[in-house]
Amino acid sequence: MAIKENILNIRSSIPDYVTLIAVSKTKPNEAILEAYEAGQKDFGENYVQELVDKYGQLPKDIHWHYIGHLQSNKVKFIAPFVHLIHGIDSLKLLQQVNKQAQKNNRVINCLLQIHIAQEETKFGFDLKECLELLKSGELQQLANVNVIGFMGMASNTSDETQIRKEFHALNEFQKSLVTNKHPLNVLSFGMSSDYKIAIEEGSTMIRVGSIIFGEREYRKQ
Ligand SMILES: *Cc1c(COP(=O)(O)O)cnc(C)c1O
């Protein structure tokens, strides 16, 4: 395994302000520890049970990012420790995170997932819905969640122009909100295949799995 080298290579090719999240879903603890030893502290997981198990077994200074689709009834399992929830796609889910955060005496950082891809299957708010939510004042009611930005996934296509256009649209949306009282300055987009384009289009947080850990053997969902 060349996990350490992969981490160092990616780090040296991205600006300092960009957070590299090593997406470790389906990968064993040994692989995560190898990345950790290369100084990697931010890891991303998609499945609640897997994340809870890994949290229990691995060093406590790891920042665990939940990047999958989150069901309201599972929030309670990750609320005690999760560092950032990327895929908030409804007010109902955000309210549940708030409730569970309160129980744990925490404020949980969250990103609103925006649907930027052409495919119907990807989760998230469309821009209009998201704007309505931001203007509604609902977020200010939730004392135990801190919405700090947006997450997006580009279409699953090799058409770079299309991918760039989708990232660009999310960046433009975020820039149009600068007058908002809340600093929504985190932009989580870009994966193994498109992180370079993502950074050119304003990403501040990239979620990279296969080019660090190798291809995944199985893929749920
Ligand atoms: C799996 C996954 C990634 C990482 O994908 P790679 O192509 O392996 O880099 C990033 N974001 C989300 C939401 C994922 O589910």
Coordinates of C-alpha atoms and ligand atoms in Angstrom, one line a residue:
M1 CA 0.0 0.0 0.0
A2 CA 1.2 3.4 -0.8
I3 CA -1.4 5.3 1.2
K4 CA 1.2 7.6 2.8
E5 CA 2.7 8.6 -0.5
N6 CA -0.8 9.2 -2.0
I7 CA -1.7 11.5 0.8
L8 CA 1.5 13.5 0.6
N9 CA 1.2 13.7 -3.2
I10 CA -2.3 15.1 -3.1
R11 CA -1.4 17.5 -0.2
S12 CA 1.5 18.9 -2.1
S13 CA -0.7 19.6 -5.1
I14 CA -3.5 21.5 -3.4
P15 CA -3.5 24.9 -1.8
D16 CA -3.2 25.2 2.1
Y17 CA -6.7 26.5 2.5
V18 CA -8.2 23.4 1.0
T19 CA -9.1 20.7 3.5
L20 CA -8.4 17.2 2.3
I21 CA -10.9 14.6 3.6
A22 CA -9.7 11.1 3.1
V23 CA -12.8 9.1 2.3
S24 CA -12.3 5.7 4.0
K25 CA -15.7 4.0 3.6
T26 CA -15.3 0.2 3.3
K27 CA -11.6 0.5 4.1
P28 CA -10.1 -1.2 7.2
N29 CA -8.6 0.5 10.2
E30 CA -5.1 -0.4 9.2
A31 CA -5.5 1.7 6.0
I32 CA -6.9 4.6 8.0
L33 CA -4.0 4.4 10.5
E34 CA -1.5 4.5 7.6
A35 CA -3.1 7.7 6.4
Y36 CA -3.2 9.0 10.0
E37 CA 0.5 8.4 10.4
A38 CA 1.0 10.6 7.3
G39 CA -0.6 13.4 9.3
Q40 CA -4.1 13.0 7.9
K41 CA -6.7 13.9 10.5
D42 CA -9.9 14.4 8.5
F43 CA -11.7 11.2 7.3
G44 CA -15.1 10.8 5.6
E45 CA -17.5 7.9 6.0
N46 CA -20.9 7.1 4.4
Y47 CA -22.4 4.5 6.6
V48 CA -23.5 5.1 10.2
Q49 CA -22.7 1.8 11.7
E50 CA -19.3 1.6 10.1
L51 CA -18.5 5.2 11.3
V52 CA -19.5 4.4 14.8
D53 CA -17.3 1.3 14.9
K54 CA -14.3 3.1 13.5
Y55 CA -14.8 6.0 15.9
G56 CA -14.7 3.5 18.8
Q57 CA -11.5 1.9 17.5
L58 CA -9.3 4.7 16.2
P59 CA -7.5 7.7 17.6
K60 CA -9.7 10.2 19.3
D61 CA -8.2 13.3 17.6
I62 CA -9.6 12.2 14.2
H63 CA -12.2 14.5 12.7
W64 CA -15.0 12.3 11.4
H65 CA -17.0 13.7 8.5
Y66 CA -20.3 12.1 7.7
I67 CA -20.6 12.5 3.9
G68 CA -23.4 10.0 3.0
H69 CA -27.1 10.3 2.9
L70 CA -28.2 10.6 6.5
Q71 CA -31.5 9.2 7.8
S72 CA -33.1 11.2 10.7
N73 CA -33.5 8.1 12.9
K74 CA -29.7 7.5 12.7
V75 CA -28.5 11.0 13.7
K76 CA -28.4 10.0 17.4
F77 CA -25.6 7.5 16.8
I78 CA -23.1 10.0 15.3
A79 CA -24.2 13.1 17.2
P80 CA -21.8 12.5 20.2
F81 CA -18.7 12.9 18.1
V82 CA -19.2 13.8 14.4
H83 CA -17.1 16.7 13.3
L84 CA -19.1 17.9 10.2
I85 CA -22.2 16.5 8.5
H86 CA -22.0 17.2 4.8
G87 CA -25.3 15.9 3.4
I88 CA -28.1 17.9 5.1
D89 CA -30.9 17.8 2.5
S90 CA -34.0 18.8 4.5
L91 CA -35.0 21.1 7.3
K92 CA -36.5 18.1 9.1
L93 CA -33.0 16.4 9.1
L94 CA -31.4 19.6 10.4
Q95 CA -34.0 19.8 13.2
Q96 CA -33.2 16.3 14.2
V97 CA -29.4 17.1 14.2
N98 CA -30.2 20.1 16.4
K99 CA -32.2 17.9 18.8
Q100 CA -29.5 15.3 19.1
A101 CA -26.7 17.9 19.4
Q102 CA -28.6 19.5 22.3
K103 CA -28.8 16.1 24.0
N104 CA -25.1 15.8 23.7
N105 CA -24.5 19.4 24.8
R106 CA -22.8 20.2 21.5
V107 CA -23.1 22.4 18.5
I108 CA -22.7 20.3 15.3
N109 CA -21.3 21.9 12.2
C110 CA -23.4 21.1 9.0
L111 CA -23.3 21.7 5.3
L112 CA -26.4 22.0 3.2
Q113 CA -26.3 19.6 0.2
I114 CA -27.2 21.3 -3.0
H115 CA -28.3 19.3 -6.0
I116 CA -26.0 20.4 -8.8
A117 CA -25.9 17.3 -11.0
Q118 CA -28.1 16.5 -13.9
E119 CA -29.0 13.1 -12.6
E120 CA -32.3 12.8 -10.7
T121 CA -30.8 10.4 -8.2
K122 CA -28.5 12.7 -6.3
F123 CA -29.9 14.1 -3.1
G124 CA -30.0 17.7 -2.1
F125 CA -31.8 21.0 -2.2
D126 CA -32.2 22.9 -5.4
L127 CA -30.9 26.4 -5.3
K128 CA -34.3 28.0 -5.0
E129 CA -35.3 25.8 -2.1
C130 CA -32.1 26.4 -0.4
L131 CA -32.4 30.2 -0.7
E132 CA -35.9 30.0 0.7
L133 CA -34.6 28.0 3.7
L134 CA -31.8 30.5 4.3
K135 CA -34.3 33.4 4.1
S136 CA -36.9 31.8 6.3
G137 CA -35.0 32.4 9.5
E138 CA -35.5 28.7 10.5
L139 CA -31.7 28.1 10.8
Q140 CA -31.5 30.8 13.4
Q141 CA -34.0 28.9 15.6
L142 CA -31.6 25.9 15.8
A143 CA -29.1 26.8 18.5
N144 CA -27.2 23.6 18.4
V145 CA -26.4 23.4 14.7
N146 CA -24.0 25.6 12.9
V147 CA -24.5 25.7 9.1
I148 CA -21.1 26.7 7.7
G149 CA -21.5 26.1 3.9
F150 CA -22.5 23.8 1.1
M151 CA -21.8 20.4 -0.3
G152 CA -22.3 19.2 -3.9
M153 CA -21.6 16.3 -6.2
A154 CA -21.1 16.8 -9.9
S155 CA -22.7 14.6 -12.5
N156 CA -21.1 11.2 -13.0
T157 CA -19.7 12.1 -16.4
S158 CA -16.3 12.4 -18.1
D159 CA -17.5 15.7 -19.6
E160 CA -15.2 18.2 -17.8
T161 CA -17.1 21.2 -19.1
Q162 CA -20.2 19.9 -17.5
I163 CA -18.5 19.2 -14.2
R164 CA -16.9 22.6 -14.2
K165 CA -20.3 24.3 -14.9
E166 CA -21.9 22.5 -12.0
F167 CA -19.2 23.4 -9.5
H168 CA -19.2 26.9 -10.8
A169 CA -22.9 27.3 -10.3
L170 CA -22.6 26.3 -6.6
N171 CA -19.7 28.7 -6.1
E172 CA -21.7 31.5 -7.7
F173 CA -24.6 30.7 -5.5
Q174 CA -22.4 30.9 -2.4
K175 CA -20.9 34.2 -3.5
S176 CA -24.4 35.7 -4.0
L177 CA -25.0 35.1 -0.3
V178 CA -22.1 37.1 1.1
T179 CA -24.5 39.6 2.7
N180 CA -26.0 36.8 4.8
K181 CA -25.2 37.2 8.5
H182 CA -23.8 33.7 8.7
P183 CA -20.5 33.0 7.2
L184 CA -21.3 30.1 4.8
N185 CA -17.8 29.9 3.5
V186 CA -17.2 26.2 3.3
L187 CA -17.6 24.6 -0.1
S188 CA -17.3 20.8 -0.1
F189 CA -17.0 19.5 -3.6
G190 CA -14.5 17.5 -5.6
M191 CA -13.7 13.7 -5.5
S192 CA -10.9 11.6 -6.9
S193 CA -11.8 12.2 -10.5
D194 CA -12.6 15.9 -10.3
Y195 CA -10.9 17.5 -7.3
K196 CA -8.5 19.6 -9.5
I197 CA -11.4 21.2 -11.4
A198 CA -13.2 21.6 -8.0
I199 CA -10.4 23.6 -6.5
E200 CA -10.2 25.8 -9.7
E201 CA -13.9 26.4 -9.2
G202 CA -13.6 27.5 -5.5
S203 CA -13.8 24.3 -3.5
T204 CA -12.4 24.6 0.1
M205 CA -12.9 20.9 1.0
I206 CA -12.3 17.9 -1.2
R207 CA -13.5 14.4 -0.5
V208 CA -11.1 11.9 -1.9
G209 CA -11.2 8.2 -1.6
S210 CA -10.0 5.9 -4.3
I211 CA -6.9 7.7 -5.3
I212 CA -5.7 7.5 -1.7
F213 CA -6.9 4.0 -0.6
G214 CA -7.3 2.3 -4.0
E215 CA -10.6 1.2 -5.6
R216 CA -13.3 0.0 -3.2
E217 CA -14.2 -3.6 -3.4
Y218 CA -17.8 -3.1 -2.9
R219 CA -20.1 -0.2 -3.1
K220 CA -23.3 0.0 -1.1
Q221 CA -26.3 2.1 -2.2
Ligands
LIG1 C1 -17.4 7.8 -1.9 C2 -17.6 9.3 -1.9 C3 -16.5 10.1 -2.2 C4 -15.1 9.7 -2.6 O1 -15.2 9.1 -3.9 P1 -13.8 8.8 -4.7 O2 -14.3 8.8 -6.1 O3 -13.4 7.4 -4.2 O4 -12.8 9.8 -4.4 C5 -16.7 11.5 -2.1 N1 -17.9 12.0 -1.7 C6 -19.0 11.2 -1.4 C7 -20.2 11.8 -1.0 C8 -18.8 9.8 -1.5 O5 -19.9 9.0 -1.3

